[in-house]
Amino acid sequence: MAYSNEEYLIELLLEAGLLDERAVQQARGTKKPSESVIDTLIKTGVVSDEQIAQNVAVNSGMEYVDLTGFAPLTESKELVPLDVALRYKIAPIGVDRGRLQIVVSDPYDFETLDALPHVLQPDIEFFCSTPAMIKTLMSNIYGNEAVMGSAQVKSASGAPADDAPIIRLVNNMLTEAFKSRTSDIHIEPLEKDIRVRYRIDGVLQDVEHHPKRLHAAIISRVKIMTNTMSVDEKRVPQDGRIQMTFNDKELDLRVSIIPTNNGESVVMRVLDKSGLRLGLSDLGFLSDDQEIFEKLLTLPDGIILVTGPTGSGKTTTLYACLNYINRPDRKIITVEDPVEYELAGINQVMVKEDIGMTFAAALRAMLRQAPNIIMLGEIRDLETAGIAINASLTGHLVFSTLHTNDAPSTVARLSDIGIKPFLIASAVRAIQAQRLVRKLCPECKAPGTLSDSELRGLRLDASQILDATIMEPKGCKKCRERGYRGRLAILEIFQVDDEVRNMINEQLTTPQLRKRARELGMRTIREDGVRKVLAGLTTADEVIEATMSDVD
């Protein structure tokens, strides 16, 4: 058992005459890396855990309890759910005039002592006993599950463990996030409180604050729900997943926890599997762009790239493409980091850098599986790009993403990575760049106009909007008074024809490629955004903000 303040405990035991400096120094020199000094002292018989517990109890002001032969309370499982008992290494031993009596082994673990009144009930009386006695009592109460140490979200009785305030608080937080169509839940410890924010339609919104004293209990609850994170580890980042069902919808939450100067910060990304059924039109493709892209998806080989900054919907677009072409007569394999959604009928491989399963290694292995179509989550380096290029030149249709601001500049990016121009020209069939903008709520949007500054921002004049359907946000219950509901892509599609291939081989500049693409009829991201403003799908502010860095 690792005590929260081992050095202080050693000082107490020295003062009590249970230890001497020689024994402590010997234990420090002989202990195993996985052991504490106290563990070694107990194992070698220098001091017993009963002596430690009794001494600690006296110095902390707690009463020591000998649990030998203790008969568990009949209502123990209801008083303390299994996951809480396992997380905090505690057990209930009684109820006195409504006051819950809990036995702990470390009275100096103030984080646990502070959290339990919020996790269980406000009025708790603490007692002290040895770790071994508490473990035996837990086994008698909860059976084999306690022995195995498998923390479950449900209590040992089989009923949901939602009676505790912290469990209810976290469950309510998730429920409200799902109702609001939240994509990310942020739980952030500040200096004096905890801030909870939801990212809704790409915009972070401050939704609630909680007392700082609840922080440890909330973080512990989230870790327990993943079933994989270490509750006791607070010094390094951790990643995990939570699987839930909400209104008959299967949801995955990808959980990331990192330590900050104010405590551990949590981000839970909500992965809604119902989004996998989206078609290209649902993503924001207007009919002419959808027709172009669907033709590209029928090509037998080559590379199709989707580009844009982080959070621009590139992965969602790739999944929509795979859904469109997923047929029994085609073998499709993906390499992803991580696999965000499981797709029926598609072989998905997750990158695991720690065991050598890199993008490049996985891609090499995939080619021996004789796939027709390959989806590579991201082109990150020359090795990965080179294998993808070679795959596209040997009869495979390859989809992937890159981080570039527009479609024509992707050619320069591939060249910077180290791909020869003739290979780029031979392999790349099309490049789509995109951004996401918020959609106007269809329930409450109302006719509007464009101001002079908005016309200038969109590079329009008044004569160009005479027949337009300009709409503006209002707000209703459906969109929670925001005026927007959901997002759509604004995009540009750069098709590589024979003339463009020659230009790439001649290593012409990005502006020259862009000029030729415009001559071929490519609309820029901003121009596509303007079309969607004039169609009443979004607003000028959304398009202007999303395309401020675009090249004219």
Coordinates of C-alpha atoms in Angstrom, one line a residue:
M1 CA 0.0 0.0 0.0
A2 CA 1.4 3.4 -1.0
Y3 CA 0.6 6.0 1.6
S4 CA -0.1 9.5 0.4
N5 CA 2.6 11.0 2.5
E6 CA 5.1 8.2 3.2
E7 CA 7.9 10.5 4.6
Y8 CA 5.6 12.0 7.1
L9 CA 4.4 8.6 8.2
I10 CA 8.0 7.4 8.6
E11 CA 8.7 10.3 10.9
L12 CA 5.6 9.4 13.0
L13 CA 6.8 5.8 13.3
L14 CA 10.3 6.9 14.3
E15 CA 8.9 9.2 17.0
A16 CA 6.7 6.4 18.2
G17 CA 9.7 4.1 18.5
L18 CA 8.3 1.6 16.1
L19 CA 11.3 2.2 13.7
D20 CA 14.9 3.3 13.9
E21 CA 17.0 5.1 11.3
R22 CA 19.1 2.0 10.5
A23 CA 16.0 -0.1 9.6
V24 CA 14.7 2.8 7.4
Q25 CA 18.0 3.2 5.6
Q26 CA 18.2 -0.6 5.0
A27 CA 14.7 -0.6 3.6
R28 CA 15.5 2.2 1.3
G29 CA 18.5 0.3 -0.1
T30 CA 16.8 -3.1 -0.5
K31 CA 13.3 -2.2 -1.6
K32 CA 12.2 -3.2 -5.1
P33 CA 11.4 -0.3 -7.6
S34 CA 7.7 -1.2 -7.4
E35 CA 7.6 -1.1 -3.6
S36 CA 7.5 1.7 -1.2
V37 CA 9.8 1.9 1.9
I38 CA 6.7 1.1 4.1
D39 CA 6.0 -2.0 2.0
T40 CA 9.5 -3.2 2.5
L41 CA 9.4 -2.6 6.3
I42 CA 6.2 -4.5 6.6
K43 CA 7.4 -7.4 4.4
T44 CA 10.6 -7.8 6.4
G45 CA 8.7 -7.8 9.7
V46 CA 10.2 -4.6 11.1
V47 CA 6.7 -3.2 11.6
S48 CA 3.2 -4.6 11.1
D49 CA 0.4 -3.0 9.2
E50 CA -1.7 -3.1 12.3
Q51 CA 0.9 -1.1 14.2
I52 CA 1.0 1.4 11.4
A53 CA -2.8 1.7 11.2
Q54 CA -3.1 2.2 14.9
N55 CA -0.4 4.8 15.0
V56 CA -1.8 6.7 12.0
A57 CA -5.3 6.6 13.6
V58 CA -4.0 8.2 16.8
N59 CA -2.1 10.9 15.1
S60 CA -4.9 11.7 12.6
G61 CA -7.6 11.8 15.2
M62 CA -9.5 8.9 13.7
E63 CA -10.6 5.8 15.6
Y64 CA -8.9 2.5 14.8
V65 CA -11.2 -0.4 13.9
D66 CA -10.2 -4.1 14.0
L67 CA -12.2 -5.6 11.2
T68 CA -11.3 -9.2 12.0
G69 CA -14.5 -11.3 11.7
F70 CA -16.5 -8.2 10.9
A71 CA -20.0 -9.0 9.5
P72 CA -20.9 -6.8 6.5
L73 CA -24.0 -4.7 6.7
T74 CA -26.9 -6.0 4.6
E75 CA -27.3 -2.7 2.9
S76 CA -23.6 -2.2 2.2
K77 CA -23.9 -2.4 -1.6
E78 CA -26.5 0.3 -1.6
L79 CA -24.5 2.6 0.8
V80 CA -21.3 2.4 -1.3
P81 CA -21.4 1.2 -4.9
L82 CA -18.7 -1.2 -6.1
D83 CA -16.9 1.3 -8.4
V84 CA -16.7 3.9 -5.6
A85 CA -15.3 1.3 -3.1
L86 CA -12.7 0.1 -5.6
R87 CA -11.7 3.6 -6.6
Y88 CA -11.2 4.9 -3.1
K89 CA -10.3 1.6 -1.4
I90 CA -13.0 2.0 1.3
A91 CA -15.8 0.0 2.8
P92 CA -18.9 0.9 4.8
I93 CA -19.0 -0.3 8.4
G94 CA -22.2 1.3 9.8
V95 CA -24.8 4.0 9.9
D96 CA -25.2 6.0 13.1
R97 CA -28.3 8.3 13.2
G98 CA -28.1 8.9 9.5
R99 CA -24.3 9.3 9.5
L100 CA -22.5 6.9 7.1
Q101 CA -19.5 5.3 8.7
I102 CA -16.6 4.6 6.3
V103 CA -13.3 2.8 7.0
V104 CA -10.1 4.0 5.2
S105 CA -6.5 3.0 5.4
D106 CA -4.9 6.3 4.7
P107 CA -6.2 9.2 6.9
Y108 CA -3.7 11.5 5.1
D109 CA -5.3 11.0 1.7
F110 CA -7.1 14.3 2.0
E111 CA -8.2 14.2 -1.7
T112 CA -10.3 11.1 -0.9
L113 CA -11.6 12.4 2.4
D114 CA -12.7 15.6 0.6
A115 CA -14.3 13.8 -2.4
L116 CA -16.3 11.2 -0.6
P117 CA -18.9 13.5 1.0
H118 CA -19.8 14.6 -2.6
V119 CA -19.6 11.2 -4.1
L120 CA -21.7 9.4 -1.5
Q121 CA -23.4 11.7 1.0
P122 CA -22.5 14.9 2.9
D123 CA -22.5 13.4 6.4
I124 CA -19.7 10.8 6.8
E125 CA -17.7 9.6 9.8
F126 CA -14.3 8.2 9.0
F127 CA -12.5 5.3 10.7
C128 CA -9.1 3.8 10.1
S129 CA -8.0 0.1 9.6
T130 CA -5.4 -1.8 7.7
P131 CA -5.4 -2.2 3.9
A132 CA -5.6 -6.0 4.3
M133 CA -8.6 -5.9 6.6
I134 CA -10.4 -3.4 4.3
K135 CA -9.7 -5.6 1.3
T136 CA -11.1 -8.6 3.1
L137 CA -14.2 -6.7 4.0
M138 CA -14.7 -5.5 0.4
S139 CA -14.4 -9.1 -0.7
N140 CA -17.1 -10.2 1.8
I141 CA -19.4 -7.4 0.6
Y142 CA -18.9 -7.4 -3.2
G143 CA -17.7 -10.9 -3.8
N144 CA -15.3 -11.8 -6.6
E145 CA -15.7 -8.5 -8.4
A146 CA -13.9 -6.7 -5.6
V147 CA -11.1 -9.3 -5.5
M148 CA -10.5 -9.0 -9.3
G149 CA -10.6 -5.2 -8.9
S150 CA -12.8 -4.7 -12.0
A151 CA -14.5 -1.4 -11.5
Q152 CA -17.8 -1.4 -13.3
V153 CA -20.1 1.5 -14.0
K154 CA -22.9 -0.6 -12.5
S155 CA -23.0 -1.5 -8.9
A156 CA -22.6 -5.1 -7.8
S157 CA -26.3 -5.5 -7.3
G158 CA -26.8 -5.0 -11.0
A159 CA -28.6 -1.7 -10.6
P160 CA -27.1 1.5 -12.1
A161 CA -24.9 3.2 -9.6
D162 CA -26.6 6.6 -10.1
D163 CA -27.6 7.3 -6.6
A164 CA -24.4 9.2 -5.7
P165 CA -24.4 13.0 -6.4
I166 CA -21.2 12.9 -8.4
I167 CA -22.4 10.1 -10.6
R168 CA -25.7 11.9 -11.2
L169 CA -23.7 15.1 -11.9
V170 CA -21.6 13.5 -14.6
N171 CA -24.5 11.6 -16.1
N172 CA -26.5 14.8 -16.3
M173 CA -23.5 16.6 -17.9
L174 CA -23.3 13.9 -20.6
T175 CA -27.1 13.8 -21.2
E176 CA -27.3 17.6 -21.6
A177 CA -24.3 17.5 -24.0
F178 CA -26.0 14.8 -26.1
K179 CA -29.3 16.8 -26.2
S180 CA -27.4 19.9 -27.4
R181 CA -25.6 18.0 -30.2
T182 CA -22.3 18.7 -28.6
S183 CA -19.2 17.5 -30.4
D184 CA -16.7 18.1 -27.5
I185 CA -17.2 18.3 -23.7
H186 CA -14.5 20.2 -21.9
I187 CA -14.1 19.9 -18.1
E188 CA -11.4 22.4 -17.1
P189 CA -10.0 23.1 -13.6
L190 CA -9.5 26.8 -13.0
E191 CA -8.0 28.4 -10.0
K192 CA -11.1 28.6 -7.9
D193 CA -13.7 26.4 -9.7
I194 CA -14.4 23.9 -12.5
R195 CA -15.6 25.2 -15.9
V196 CA -17.6 23.0 -18.2
R197 CA -17.9 24.0 -21.8
Y198 CA -19.6 22.3 -24.8
R199 CA -18.5 22.8 -28.4
I200 CA -21.7 23.1 -30.4
D201 CA -21.6 23.5 -34.1
G202 CA -17.9 24.3 -33.8
V203 CA -18.3 27.1 -31.2
L204 CA -17.2 26.6 -27.5
Q205 CA -19.9 27.7 -25.1
D206 CA -19.6 28.1 -21.3
V207 CA -22.4 26.0 -19.8
E208 CA -21.8 25.6 -16.1
H209 CA -19.3 26.0 -13.2
H210 CA -18.8 23.7 -10.2
P211 CA -17.0 24.1 -6.9
K212 CA -13.3 23.2 -7.1
R213 CA -13.7 20.7 -4.3
L214 CA -15.6 18.4 -6.7
H215 CA -12.8 18.2 -9.2
A216 CA -11.1 15.0 -8.0
A217 CA -14.4 13.2 -7.7
I218 CA -15.6 14.2 -11.2
I219 CA -12.3 13.2 -12.8
S220 CA -12.3 9.9 -11.0
R221 CA -15.8 9.2 -12.2
V222 CA -14.8 9.8 -15.8
K223 CA -11.8 7.6 -15.5
I224 CA -13.9 4.8 -14.0
M225 CA -16.3 5.0 -16.8
T226 CA -13.5 4.4 -19.4
N227 CA -12.6 1.1 -17.6
T228 CA -9.0 1.6 -18.8
M229 CA -7.6 4.7 -17.2
S230 CA -5.6 4.6 -14.0
V231 CA -7.5 6.5 -11.3
D232 CA -4.4 7.0 -9.2
E233 CA -2.2 8.3 -12.0
K234 CA -2.4 12.1 -12.2
R235 CA 1.0 13.0 -13.5
V236 CA 0.8 12.0 -17.2
P237 CA -1.7 12.3 -20.0
Q238 CA -4.2 9.4 -20.5
D239 CA -6.6 8.4 -23.3
G240 CA -9.6 6.2 -23.2
R241 CA -13.1 5.6 -24.5
I242 CA -16.6 5.5 -23.1
Q243 CA -19.4 3.7 -24.9
M244 CA -22.9 4.8 -24.2
T245 CA -26.5 4.6 -25.6
F246 CA -28.6 7.7 -25.7
N247 CA -32.2 7.7 -27.1
D248 CA -31.4 4.4 -28.8
K249 CA -28.3 5.9 -30.5
E250 CA -24.9 4.3 -30.0
L251 CA -22.3 6.9 -28.9
D252 CA -18.6 6.7 -28.3
L253 CA -16.8 9.3 -26.3
R254 CA -13.1 9.6 -27.0
V255 CA -11.6 10.8 -23.7
S256 CA -8.4 12.7 -23.3
I257 CA -7.0 13.7 -19.8
I258 CA -3.9 15.9 -19.3
P259 CA -2.4 17.3 -16.1
T260 CA -2.4 21.2 -15.9
N261 CA -1.2 23.6 -13.2
N262 CA -4.8 23.6 -11.7
G263 CA -5.4 19.8 -11.9
E264 CA -6.4 17.3 -14.6
S265 CA -8.3 18.7 -17.6
V266 CA -10.7 16.5 -19.6
V267 CA -11.9 16.6 -23.1
M268 CA -14.5 14.1 -24.3
R269 CA -15.1 14.0 -28.0
V270 CA -18.6 12.7 -28.9
L271 CA -18.6 10.3 -31.8
D272 CA -22.2 9.9 -33.0
K273 CA -22.4 6.7 -35.2
S274 CA -25.6 8.0 -36.8
G275 CA -23.4 10.5 -38.7
L276 CA -21.9 7.6 -40.7
R277 CA -25.0 7.5 -42.8
L278 CA -24.6 11.0 -44.1
G279 CA -24.5 11.4 -47.9
L280 CA -22.5 14.0 -49.8
S281 CA -25.5 16.3 -50.0
D282 CA -25.9 16.1 -46.2
L283 CA -22.3 17.4 -45.9
G284 CA -23.0 20.5 -47.9
F285 CA -22.3 19.4 -51.5
L286 CA -24.5 21.3 -53.9
S287 CA -25.8 19.2 -56.9
D288 CA -23.1 20.2 -59.4
D289 CA -20.2 19.5 -56.9
Q290 CA -21.8 16.3 -55.8
E291 CA -22.0 15.1 -59.4
I292 CA -18.3 15.9 -59.9
F293 CA -17.2 14.1 -56.7
E294 CA -19.4 11.0 -57.3
K295 CA -17.7 10.6 -60.7
L296 CA -14.3 10.8 -59.0
L297 CA -15.3 8.1 -56.7
T298 CA -15.8 5.7 -59.6
L299 CA -12.2 6.0 -60.8
P300 CA -10.3 2.7 -60.7
D301 CA -7.1 4.1 -59.3
G302 CA -5.2 7.3 -58.2
I303 CA -5.3 9.4 -55.1
I304 CA -8.1 11.7 -54.0
L305 CA -7.1 14.1 -51.2
V306 CA -9.3 16.0 -48.8
T307 CA -7.5 19.0 -47.3
G308 CA -8.1 21.7 -44.7
P309 CA -7.2 22.7 -41.2
T310 CA -7.9 20.7 -38.1
G311 CA -11.7 20.5 -37.4
S312 CA -12.7 21.1 -41.0
G313 CA -14.6 17.8 -41.4
K314 CA -12.0 16.0 -43.5
T315 CA -12.5 12.6 -41.8
T316 CA -16.3 12.9 -42.0
T317 CA -16.0 13.5 -45.8
L318 CA -13.7 10.4 -46.1
Y319 CA -16.2 8.3 -44.3
A320 CA -19.1 9.5 -46.5
C321 CA -16.9 8.6 -49.6
L322 CA -16.3 5.1 -48.2
N323 CA -20.0 4.6 -47.5
Y324 CA -20.9 5.7 -51.1
I325 CA -18.5 3.1 -52.7
N326 CA -18.8 0.3 -50.1
R327 CA -20.1 -2.7 -52.0
P328 CA -19.7 -6.4 -51.6
D329 CA -17.5 -6.7 -54.7
R330 CA -14.9 -4.2 -53.4
K331 CA -12.4 -4.8 -50.6
I332 CA -11.8 -1.6 -48.6
I333 CA -9.1 -1.2 -46.0
T334 CA -8.4 1.8 -43.8
V335 CA -5.5 2.9 -41.7
E336 CA -6.5 5.4 -38.9
D337 CA -5.1 7.0 -35.8
P338 CA -7.4 6.3 -34.0
V339 CA -10.3 4.4 -35.6
E340 CA -13.1 6.8 -34.8
Y341 CA -16.0 4.8 -36.2
E342 CA -16.5 1.2 -37.0
L343 CA -17.8 0.7 -40.6
A344 CA -19.6 -2.5 -41.5
G345 CA -18.0 -4.4 -44.3
I346 CA -14.7 -2.4 -44.1
N347 CA -11.4 -3.7 -42.7
Q348 CA -10.1 -1.0 -40.4
V349 CA -6.5 -0.9 -38.9
M350 CA -5.5 1.3 -36.0
V351 CA -2.0 2.8 -35.9
K352 CA 0.0 1.7 -32.8
E353 CA 3.3 3.6 -32.8
D354 CA 4.5 1.9 -29.6
I355 CA 4.6 -1.5 -31.2
G356 CA 5.9 -0.4 -34.6
M357 CA 2.5 -0.3 -36.3
T358 CA 3.0 3.1 -38.0
F359 CA 1.0 4.4 -40.9
A360 CA 3.7 3.3 -43.3
A361 CA 4.0 -0.2 -41.8
A362 CA 0.3 -0.7 -41.8
L363 CA 0.0 0.6 -45.4
R364 CA 2.7 -1.9 -46.5
A365 CA 0.9 -4.8 -44.9
M366 CA -2.4 -3.7 -46.4
L367 CA -1.1 -3.9 -49.9
R368 CA -0.6 -7.6 -49.4
Q369 CA -4.3 -8.0 -48.6
A370 CA -5.2 -7.2 -52.2
P371 CA -7.6 -4.2 -51.5
N372 CA -9.4 -2.3 -54.2
I373 CA -9.7 0.9 -52.1
I374 CA -7.5 2.2 -49.4
M375 CA -8.2 5.0 -46.9
L376 CA -5.2 6.5 -45.2
G377 CA -6.2 8.7 -42.3
E378 CA -3.4 11.3 -42.9
I379 CA -0.3 11.7 -45.0
R380 CA 2.3 12.7 -42.5
D381 CA 5.7 12.0 -44.0
L382 CA 7.7 11.0 -47.1
E383 CA 7.6 7.3 -46.3
T384 CA 3.8 7.2 -46.0
A385 CA 3.3 9.5 -49.0
G386 CA 5.6 7.4 -51.1
I387 CA 3.8 4.1 -50.4
A388 CA 0.4 5.8 -51.0
I389 CA 1.6 7.1 -54.3
N390 CA 2.9 3.7 -55.4
A391 CA -0.3 2.0 -54.3
S392 CA -2.3 4.5 -56.5
L393 CA -0.1 3.8 -59.5
T394 CA -0.5 0.0 -59.2
G395 CA -4.3 -0.2 -59.5
H396 CA -5.6 1.1 -56.1
L397 CA -7.9 4.0 -55.4
V398 CA -6.5 5.8 -52.4
F399 CA -8.2 8.4 -50.2
S400 CA -6.3 10.5 -47.7
T401 CA -6.0 13.9 -46.0
L402 CA -3.5 16.7 -45.7
H403 CA -3.3 19.9 -43.8
T404 CA -3.3 22.7 -46.4
N405 CA -5.3 25.9 -46.7
D406 CA -6.5 25.4 -50.3
A407 CA -6.5 22.7 -53.0
P408 CA -3.8 23.9 -55.5
S409 CA -1.3 24.5 -52.6
T410 CA -1.5 20.7 -51.9
V411 CA 0.8 20.1 -54.8
A412 CA 3.5 22.2 -53.2
R413 CA 2.9 20.5 -49.9
L414 CA 3.5 17.1 -51.4
S415 CA 6.6 18.4 -53.1
D416 CA 7.9 19.8 -49.8
I417 CA 7.4 16.3 -48.2
G418 CA 9.7 14.9 -50.9
I419 CA 7.4 13.5 -53.6
K420 CA 8.8 14.0 -57.1
P421 CA 6.6 16.2 -59.3
F422 CA 6.2 13.5 -62.0
L423 CA 4.8 11.1 -59.3
I424 CA 2.4 13.8 -58.0
A425 CA 1.2 14.4 -61.6
S426 CA 0.7 10.7 -62.3
A427 CA -1.1 9.8 -59.1
V428 CA -3.3 12.6 -58.0
R429 CA -6.7 12.7 -59.5
A430 CA -8.4 15.4 -57.5
I431 CA -7.9 17.6 -54.4
Q432 CA -10.8 18.9 -52.4
A433 CA -10.2 21.6 -49.8
Q434 CA -13.0 22.5 -47.3
R435 CA -14.1 24.4 -44.2
L436 CA -17.1 24.1 -42.0
V437 CA -19.7 26.8 -41.4
R438 CA -22.8 26.8 -39.2
K439 CA -26.1 26.1 -40.9
L440 CA -29.1 28.4 -40.2
C441 CA -31.8 26.7 -38.2
P442 CA -34.4 25.6 -40.7
E443 CA -37.2 26.1 -38.1
C444 CA -36.6 29.8 -37.3
K445 CA -34.4 31.4 -40.0
A446 CA -36.0 34.5 -41.5
P447 CA -35.6 36.7 -44.6
G448 CA -32.8 39.2 -44.2
T449 CA -30.4 41.4 -46.1
L450 CA -26.7 41.9 -46.6
S451 CA -25.0 45.0 -45.2
D452 CA -22.5 47.0 -47.3
S453 CA -19.7 45.5 -45.2
E454 CA -20.9 42.0 -45.8
L455 CA -21.2 42.6 -49.5
R456 CA -17.6 43.8 -49.6
G457 CA -16.5 40.8 -47.5
L458 CA -18.2 38.5 -50.0
R459 CA -17.0 40.6 -53.0
L460 CA -20.5 41.1 -54.2
D461 CA -22.5 44.1 -55.4
A462 CA -26.1 44.8 -54.9
S463 CA -27.1 43.7 -58.4
Q464 CA -25.8 40.1 -57.8
I465 CA -28.2 39.5 -54.9
L466 CA -31.5 40.6 -56.5
D467 CA -32.8 37.1 -56.9
A468 CA -31.0 35.6 -53.8
T469 CA -32.7 34.1 -50.8
I470 CA -30.8 35.9 -48.0
M471 CA -31.7 34.5 -44.6
E472 CA -30.6 35.4 -41.0
P473 CA -30.7 33.7 -37.6
K474 CA -33.5 34.3 -35.2
G475 CA -33.5 31.6 -32.5
C476 CA -36.1 29.0 -31.3
K477 CA -36.4 26.0 -29.0
K478 CA -35.1 23.6 -31.7
C479 CA -31.8 25.5 -31.9
R480 CA -31.8 26.6 -28.2
E481 CA -32.2 30.2 -29.3
R482 CA -28.9 30.2 -31.2
G483 CA -30.3 30.6 -34.7
Y484 CA -27.9 27.9 -36.0
R485 CA -28.3 24.1 -36.1
G486 CA -25.6 21.8 -37.5
R487 CA -22.8 22.6 -39.9
L488 CA -22.1 22.2 -43.6
A489 CA -19.0 22.2 -45.7
I490 CA -17.9 25.0 -48.1
L491 CA -15.4 23.6 -50.5
E492 CA -13.4 23.7 -53.7
I493 CA -12.6 20.8 -56.0
F494 CA -9.4 20.9 -58.0
Q495 CA -9.4 18.3 -60.8
V496 CA -6.1 17.2 -62.3
D497 CA -6.4 17.1 -66.1
D498 CA -3.7 16.6 -68.7
E499 CA -2.8 20.3 -68.8
V500 CA -2.5 20.5 -65.0
R501 CA -0.3 17.4 -65.0
N502 CA 2.1 19.1 -67.5
M503 CA 2.1 22.2 -65.2
I504 CA 2.9 20.0 -62.2
N505 CA 5.7 18.3 -64.1
E506 CA 7.1 21.7 -65.1
Q507 CA 7.0 22.7 -61.4
L508 CA 4.9 25.8 -61.9
T509 CA 3.9 27.9 -58.9
T510 CA 0.8 27.5 -56.8
P511 CA -0.7 30.8 -58.1
Q512 CA -0.3 29.5 -61.7
L513 CA -2.0 26.2 -60.7
R514 CA -4.8 28.1 -59.1
K515 CA -5.2 30.3 -62.1
R516 CA -5.5 27.3 -64.4
A517 CA -7.9 25.6 -61.9
R518 CA -10.2 28.7 -62.0
E519 CA -10.1 28.6 -65.8
L520 CA -11.3 25.0 -65.6
G521 CA -14.3 26.1 -63.6
M522 CA -13.1 25.5 -60.0
R523 CA -15.0 27.7 -57.5
T524 CA -12.9 28.8 -54.5
I525 CA -14.0 28.0 -51.0
R526 CA -15.3 31.5 -50.6
E527 CA -17.2 31.4 -53.8
D528 CA -18.9 28.2 -52.7
G529 CA -19.7 29.9 -49.4
V530 CA -21.2 32.8 -51.3
R531 CA -23.5 30.4 -53.2
K532 CA -24.7 28.9 -49.9
V533 CA -25.3 32.4 -48.4
L534 CA -27.4 33.3 -51.5
A535 CA -29.3 30.0 -51.1
G536 CA -30.2 30.9 -47.5
L537 CA -28.2 28.0 -46.0
T538 CA -25.8 30.1 -43.9
T539 CA -24.8 33.7 -43.2
A540 CA -22.2 36.1 -44.6
D541 CA -20.5 36.3 -41.2
E542 CA -19.9 32.6 -41.1
V543 CA -18.4 32.5 -44.6
I544 CA -16.3 35.6 -44.2
E545 CA -14.8 34.3 -40.9
A546 CA -14.1 30.8 -42.3
T547 CA -12.4 32.2 -45.5
M548 CA -10.4 35.1 -44.1
S549 CA -7.1 33.4 -45.0
D550 CA -8.1 32.3 -48.4
V551 CA -6.2 33.5 -51.5
D552 CA -8.3 35.4 -54.0

